[in-house]
Amino acid sequence: MTDIYGSTRKKLADKLTELGEKPSRADIIFPALYGELIDDLSVLPLKKESLDTACGNFSLRLPECTDVLTSDGADKFLFRLSDGNTVESVLMKHGFGYNVCVSTQVGCNMGCAFCASGRLKKIRDLTVSEMVGQVLMIRRSLGERINGISIMGIGEPLENLANVLDFIDIMMYPKGFDIGIKHITLSTCGLVPKIYELADSASPVNLAISLHAPDDTLRRRIMPITGKYPLADVIGAARYYSDKNNRRVTFEYVMLDGINDSDKCAEKLSSLLGGLNCYVNIIRYNPSEGSPFRCSPHERIMTFYDILKKHGIGVTMRRELGASVGAACGQLRANGIDKLTNL
Ligand code: SAH
């Protein structure tokens, strides 16, 4: 059986051809799956033989939602996958609509010192179907259109780029989720060759790069990936991305008390980014249990912000949604697993 949620429209058409069916049936099946949200292939408007072929060859397996935590503006969903692994997704309600933040791997191997996801090492990449499944399950429970997707849950999406590109293709299908490329954002810790690959792909979505430090020495301390891809190369890749796609790149900068929040860091960051078509998204650190890091005090964050502004760098501050339910990166899954192992 082929997992139908794992196929782009093109791959489904190819599979139908292989099964002796007209590839154009994909244009009946795709709107039914992602527009009408059918959960049973036997209701498709197809002739008996085609229905038998579809039902006999395609499965509609979705992850099982095992927990939902609700707070002001953000609901956190925990999903159990078919092999028993768990991942999480967050539904954020903004004034202008709904955004779903999806996970791309079970665990993460990037080892960022401040991040809860890294406490659980990567077990495997998620399949296309498991990523589509997160959005589809949330879309069904919500009963309303989803306006945007953030590919910044657990995992490093650029390590799983081929699957992520198919996932994006399905999210953009016009008679389904119909999410525009400008409403999809992918966040990476900076896998340089893959940034070039995404820039040259058919779906150059909004790119966010987790920077978190203005020089290699400090960044290596909190983000080990810096040892492999130094900042100069990351900035080079970001420049290529924005030039090629005429798009502003976002740099995420999480405020860690006494670590990366000094005036000097702000000055260095301004010179690093000067002249680049970008802006900095300042993020309040959301400490998870056992984390040695704290969020910088409000006044420090404001001073940091002002220095960047003074140098003409675009700056925004991420609205903090869902901190009370541990909606920051890997916390629900990590807590859920701690609970289980403590039993
Ligand atoms: N691996 C990708 C995407 C997942 S993390 C990446 O590194 O970008 C999404 C963002 O949340 C990253 O910028 C990450 O550094 C940040 N983050 C991780 N833990 C956090 C925490 N406890 N509080 C605030 N932001 C956090």
Coordinates of C-alpha atoms and ligand atoms in Angstrom, one line a residue:
M1 CA 0.0 0.0 0.0
T2 CA 1.2 3.5 -0.8
D3 CA 0.7 6.1 1.9
I4 CA -1.4 8.6 -0.1
Y5 CA -0.5 11.6 2.1
G6 CA 3.2 11.1 1.1
S7 CA 2.7 11.8 -2.6
T8 CA 2.8 15.2 -4.3
R9 CA 0.1 15.6 -7.0
K10 CA 2.8 14.7 -9.6
K11 CA 3.9 11.6 -7.8
L12 CA 0.3 10.5 -7.3
A13 CA -0.3 10.9 -11.1
D14 CA 2.8 8.8 -11.8
K15 CA 1.6 6.1 -9.4
L16 CA -1.8 6.1 -11.0
T17 CA -0.2 5.6 -14.4
E18 CA 1.8 2.7 -13.0
L19 CA -1.5 1.2 -11.8
G20 CA -3.0 1.5 -15.3
E21 CA -5.2 4.4 -14.3
K22 CA -5.5 7.8 -15.9
P23 CA -3.0 10.2 -14.3
S24 CA -5.6 13.0 -14.4
R25 CA -7.5 11.2 -11.7
A26 CA -5.0 12.9 -9.4
D27 CA -7.0 16.1 -10.1
I28 CA -10.0 14.4 -8.6
I29 CA -8.2 12.8 -5.7
F30 CA -6.1 15.8 -4.6
P31 CA -9.0 18.3 -4.1
A32 CA -11.0 15.6 -2.3
L33 CA -8.1 14.9 0.1
Y34 CA -7.0 18.4 0.9
G35 CA -10.0 20.6 -0.1
E36 CA -13.0 18.4 1.0
L37 CA -10.9 16.6 3.6
I38 CA -12.4 13.2 2.9
D39 CA -11.2 10.4 5.2
D40 CA -12.4 7.5 3.0
L41 CA -11.3 6.9 -0.6
S42 CA -14.5 4.9 -1.4
V43 CA -16.5 8.2 -1.5
L44 CA -14.4 9.5 -4.5
P45 CA -16.5 10.2 -7.6
L46 CA -14.8 7.4 -9.7
K47 CA -16.0 4.3 -11.5
K48 CA -16.1 1.1 -9.6
E49 CA -12.8 -0.4 -11.0
S50 CA -10.9 2.8 -10.4
L51 CA -12.3 3.0 -6.8
D52 CA -11.2 -0.6 -6.2
T53 CA -7.7 0.3 -7.5
A54 CA -7.5 3.4 -5.3
C55 CA -8.8 1.6 -2.2
G56 CA -6.6 -1.5 -2.7
N57 CA -3.4 0.5 -3.3
F58 CA -3.5 3.6 -1.2
S59 CA -3.7 4.0 2.6
L60 CA -4.9 7.1 4.5
R61 CA -2.9 6.7 7.6
L62 CA -2.5 9.7 9.8
P63 CA -0.6 10.3 13.1
E64 CA -2.7 9.9 16.3
C65 CA -3.2 13.0 18.4
T66 CA -2.5 12.0 22.0
D67 CA -2.5 15.4 23.8
V68 CA -3.5 19.0 23.2
L69 CA -2.4 21.8 25.5
T70 CA -4.2 25.2 25.1
S71 CA -3.0 28.6 26.1
D72 CA -3.6 32.1 25.0
G73 CA -3.0 32.2 21.3
A74 CA -1.3 28.8 20.9
D75 CA -2.4 25.2 21.0
K76 CA 0.2 22.5 21.2
F77 CA -0.5 19.1 19.7
L78 CA 1.4 16.0 20.5
F79 CA 1.2 13.2 17.9
R80 CA 2.1 9.5 18.1
L81 CA 3.5 8.1 14.8
S82 CA 2.9 4.6 13.5
D83 CA 6.2 3.4 15.0
G84 CA 5.4 4.8 18.5
N85 CA 7.6 7.8 18.2
T86 CA 6.1 11.2 19.1
V87 CA 6.4 14.7 17.5
E88 CA 4.7 18.0 18.3
S89 CA 3.1 20.8 16.3
V90 CA 1.9 24.2 17.4
L91 CA -1.2 26.0 16.1
M92 CA -0.9 29.8 16.5
K93 CA -3.8 32.1 16.3
H94 CA -2.7 35.5 14.9
G95 CA -5.0 38.4 14.3
F96 CA -4.8 37.7 10.6
G97 CA -5.3 33.9 10.7
Y98 CA -3.9 30.6 11.7
N99 CA -0.3 29.4 11.4
V100 CA 0.9 25.8 12.0
C101 CA 4.4 25.1 13.2
V102 CA 5.5 21.6 12.1
S103 CA 8.3 19.2 13.2
T104 CA 10.5 17.6 10.5
Q105 CA 12.5 15.0 12.5
V106 CA 12.0 12.8 15.6
G107 CA 14.5 14.5 17.9
C108 CA 17.4 16.7 16.6
N109 CA 21.2 16.2 16.3
M110 CA 22.2 19.9 16.0
G111 CA 23.0 20.1 19.7
C112 CA 22.2 23.8 20.3
A113 CA 23.0 24.3 24.0
F114 CA 19.8 26.2 24.9
C115 CA 17.3 24.1 23.0
A116 CA 15.1 21.4 24.5
S117 CA 14.7 19.5 21.2
G118 CA 18.4 18.5 21.3
R119 CA 18.0 16.7 24.6
L120 CA 16.4 14.0 22.6
K121 CA 18.8 12.8 19.8
K122 CA 17.5 12.4 16.3
I123 CA 15.9 9.0 15.8
R124 CA 14.9 9.5 12.2
D125 CA 13.6 12.0 9.6
L126 CA 9.8 12.4 9.3
T127 CA 8.2 11.2 6.1
V128 CA 6.3 13.5 3.9
S129 CA 3.1 11.9 5.1
E130 CA 3.9 12.5 8.7
M131 CA 4.5 16.2 8.0
V132 CA 1.3 16.6 6.0
G133 CA -0.5 14.6 8.7
Q134 CA 0.4 17.2 11.4
V135 CA -1.2 20.0 9.4
L136 CA -4.2 17.9 8.2
M137 CA -5.1 16.7 11.7
I138 CA -4.9 20.3 13.0
R139 CA -6.9 21.6 10.0
R140 CA -9.6 19.0 10.7
S141 CA -9.9 19.8 14.4
L142 CA -9.9 23.5 13.7
G143 CA -12.5 23.4 11.0
E144 CA -11.0 26.5 9.4
R145 CA -8.5 27.5 6.8
I146 CA -4.8 27.5 7.7
N147 CA -3.1 30.6 6.5
G148 CA 0.6 29.9 7.1
I149 CA 3.1 27.2 7.8
S150 CA 6.3 27.6 9.9
I151 CA 8.8 24.7 9.4
M152 CA 10.5 25.3 12.7
G153 CA 9.3 22.6 15.1
I154 CA 11.5 19.8 16.3
G155 CA 14.4 18.9 13.9
E156 CA 16.6 20.5 11.3
P157 CA 14.5 20.8 8.2
L158 CA 17.4 21.1 5.8
E159 CA 18.7 17.7 6.9
N160 CA 15.4 16.3 5.5
L161 CA 15.2 18.7 2.5
A162 CA 13.8 16.3 -0.1
N163 CA 10.8 15.3 2.1
V164 CA 10.3 19.0 3.2
L165 CA 10.2 20.1 -0.5
D166 CA 7.4 17.5 -1.2
F167 CA 5.6 18.6 1.9
I168 CA 5.7 22.3 0.7
D169 CA 4.5 21.2 -2.7
I170 CA 1.4 19.6 -1.1
M171 CA 0.8 22.6 1.2
M172 CA 0.8 24.9 -1.9
Y173 CA -1.6 22.8 -4.0
P174 CA -4.3 25.4 -5.0
K175 CA -7.4 23.3 -4.6
G176 CA -6.2 22.1 -1.2
F177 CA -4.5 24.0 1.6
D178 CA -3.6 26.6 -1.0
I179 CA -0.9 28.2 1.1
G180 CA 1.2 30.8 -0.8
I181 CA 4.9 30.6 -0.9
K182 CA 5.2 33.9 1.0
H183 CA 3.2 32.3 3.9
I184 CA 5.6 29.4 4.4
T185 CA 8.8 30.0 6.5
L186 CA 11.6 27.5 7.0
S187 CA 14.0 27.9 9.9
T188 CA 17.5 26.4 9.8
C189 CA 20.5 26.5 12.1
G190 CA 22.5 27.2 8.9
L191 CA 23.4 24.1 6.8
V192 CA 25.1 26.1 4.1
P193 CA 25.0 23.8 1.0
K194 CA 21.4 23.1 1.7
I195 CA 20.6 26.8 1.8
Y196 CA 21.9 27.0 -1.8
E197 CA 19.9 24.0 -2.7
L198 CA 16.7 25.5 -1.3
A199 CA 17.4 28.8 -3.0
D200 CA 17.6 27.0 -6.4
S201 CA 14.6 24.8 -5.8
A202 CA 11.1 25.2 -7.2
S203 CA 9.9 26.4 -3.7
P204 CA 12.2 29.1 -2.3
V205 CA 10.0 29.8 0.8
N206 CA 10.8 32.5 3.4
L207 CA 14.1 31.6 5.0
A208 CA 14.9 32.2 8.6
I209 CA 18.4 31.4 9.9
S210 CA 19.0 30.8 13.6
L211 CA 22.0 33.0 14.2
H212 CA 22.0 33.7 18.0
A213 CA 25.6 35.0 18.1
P214 CA 27.5 37.6 16.1
D215 CA 30.9 35.8 15.9
D216 CA 32.2 32.3 15.5
T217 CA 33.7 31.9 18.9
L218 CA 30.6 32.6 20.8
R219 CA 28.3 30.9 18.3
R220 CA 30.4 27.7 18.4
R221 CA 29.8 27.6 22.2
I222 CA 26.0 27.6 21.9
M223 CA 25.6 26.1 18.4
P224 CA 28.1 23.4 17.5
I225 CA 27.2 23.5 13.8
T226 CA 29.3 26.6 13.6
G227 CA 32.4 24.3 13.6
K228 CA 31.3 22.9 10.3
Y229 CA 29.8 26.1 8.7
P230 CA 31.3 29.3 10.0
L231 CA 29.3 32.5 10.0
A232 CA 31.0 34.0 6.9
D233 CA 29.7 31.0 4.9
V234 CA 26.2 31.3 6.5
I235 CA 26.0 35.0 5.6
G236 CA 27.3 34.2 2.0
A237 CA 24.5 31.7 1.6
A238 CA 21.9 34.1 3.0
R239 CA 23.1 36.8 0.5
Y240 CA 22.7 34.3 -2.4
Y241 CA 19.3 33.4 -1.1
S242 CA 18.0 36.9 -1.0
D243 CA 19.6 38.0 -4.3
K244 CA 18.4 35.0 -6.2
N245 CA 14.8 35.2 -4.9
N246 CA 14.6 38.9 -4.2
R247 CA 13.6 38.1 -0.7
R248 CA 14.4 39.4 2.8
V249 CA 16.1 36.8 4.9
T250 CA 15.2 36.6 8.6
F251 CA 17.9 36.1 11.3
E252 CA 16.6 34.7 14.5
Y253 CA 18.4 35.9 17.7
V254 CA 17.3 34.4 21.0
M255 CA 18.2 36.6 24.0
L256 CA 20.3 34.6 26.5
D257 CA 21.0 36.5 29.7
G258 CA 24.7 37.4 30.0
I259 CA 25.7 35.3 27.0
N260 CA 24.9 37.0 23.7
D261 CA 23.0 40.2 24.8
S262 CA 25.7 42.8 25.4
D263 CA 26.0 46.1 23.6
K264 CA 29.2 44.8 22.0
C265 CA 27.2 41.8 20.6
A266 CA 24.6 44.2 19.1
E267 CA 27.4 46.3 17.5
K268 CA 29.1 43.2 16.0
L269 CA 25.7 41.9 14.8
S270 CA 25.0 45.2 13.1
S271 CA 28.3 45.1 11.2
L272 CA 27.9 41.5 10.3
L273 CA 24.5 42.1 8.7
G274 CA 25.0 45.6 7.4
G275 CA 24.1 45.9 3.7
L276 CA 22.2 42.5 3.6
N277 CA 18.5 42.4 2.6
C278 CA 17.5 41.0 6.0
Y279 CA 16.0 41.7 9.4
V280 CA 16.6 40.4 12.8
N281 CA 13.8 38.6 14.7
I282 CA 14.6 39.0 18.4
I283 CA 13.2 36.1 20.4
R284 CA 12.7 36.0 24.2
Y285 CA 14.3 32.8 25.5
N286 CA 11.8 30.4 26.9
P287 CA 13.8 28.3 29.5
S288 CA 13.0 24.6 29.7
E289 CA 13.4 22.6 32.8
G290 CA 17.0 22.1 33.7
S291 CA 18.3 24.7 31.3
P292 CA 21.3 26.7 32.6
F293 CA 20.3 29.7 30.4
R294 CA 17.9 32.5 31.3
C295 CA 16.1 35.1 29.2
S296 CA 17.7 38.5 29.1
P297 CA 15.9 41.2 31.2
H298 CA 13.4 43.4 29.3
E299 CA 15.6 46.5 29.5
R300 CA 18.6 44.6 28.1
I301 CA 16.5 43.4 25.2
M302 CA 15.3 46.9 24.5
T303 CA 18.8 48.3 24.5
F304 CA 20.0 45.6 22.1
Y305 CA 17.0 46.4 19.9
D306 CA 17.8 50.1 19.9
I307 CA 21.4 49.5 18.9
L308 CA 20.4 47.4 15.9
K309 CA 17.8 50.1 14.9
K310 CA 20.4 52.9 15.2
H311 CA 22.6 51.0 12.7
G312 CA 19.7 50.7 10.2
I313 CA 19.1 47.0 10.7
G314 CA 15.4 45.9 10.5
V315 CA 14.3 44.4 13.8
T316 CA 11.1 42.7 14.9
M317 CA 10.3 41.0 18.2
R318 CA 8.5 37.6 18.0
R319 CA 5.2 37.8 19.9
E320 CA 5.5 35.3 22.7
L321 CA 2.6 32.8 22.4
G322 CA 2.2 29.7 24.3
A323 CA 5.2 29.9 26.7
S324 CA 3.0 28.7 29.5
V325 CA 2.3 25.4 27.7
G326 CA 6.0 25.0 26.8
A327 CA 5.4 25.9 23.2
A328 CA 9.1 26.6 22.6
C329 CA 10.8 23.9 20.6
G330 CA 10.6 20.4 21.9
Q331 CA 9.4 21.2 25.4
L332 CA 6.1 19.3 25.3
R333 CA 7.7 16.2 23.7
A334 CA 10.6 16.4 26.2
N335 CA 8.3 16.8 29.1
G336 CA 5.9 14.0 27.9
I337 CA 8.8 11.6 27.6
D338 CA 10.2 12.6 31.0
K339 CA 6.8 11.9 32.5
L340 CA 6.7 8.5 30.8
T341 CA 10.2 7.5 31.9
N342 CA 9.5 8.6 35.4
L343 CA 6.6 6.2 35.7
Ligands
SAH1 N1 16.5 23.5 13.5 C1 15.9 24.7 13.1 C2 14.4 24.8 13.4 C3 13.9 24.4 14.8 S1 14.2 25.6 16.2 C4 16.6 25.9 13.6 O1 17.6 25.7 14.3 O2 16.3 27.0 13.2 C5 13.3 27.0 15.8 C6 13.8 28.3 16.5 O3 13.6 28.3 17.9 C7 15.3 28.4 16.4 O4 15.7 29.7 16.1 C8 15.8 28.0 17.7 O5 17.1 28.4 18.0 C9 14.8 28.6 18.6 N2 14.7 28.0 20.0 C10 15.1 26.8 20.4 N3 14.8 26.7 21.8 C11 14.3 27.8 22.2 C12 13.8 28.3 23.4 N4 13.9 27.5 24.5 N5 13.3 29.6 23.5 C13 13.3 30.3 22.4 N6 13.7 29.9 21.2 C14 14.2 28.7 21.1

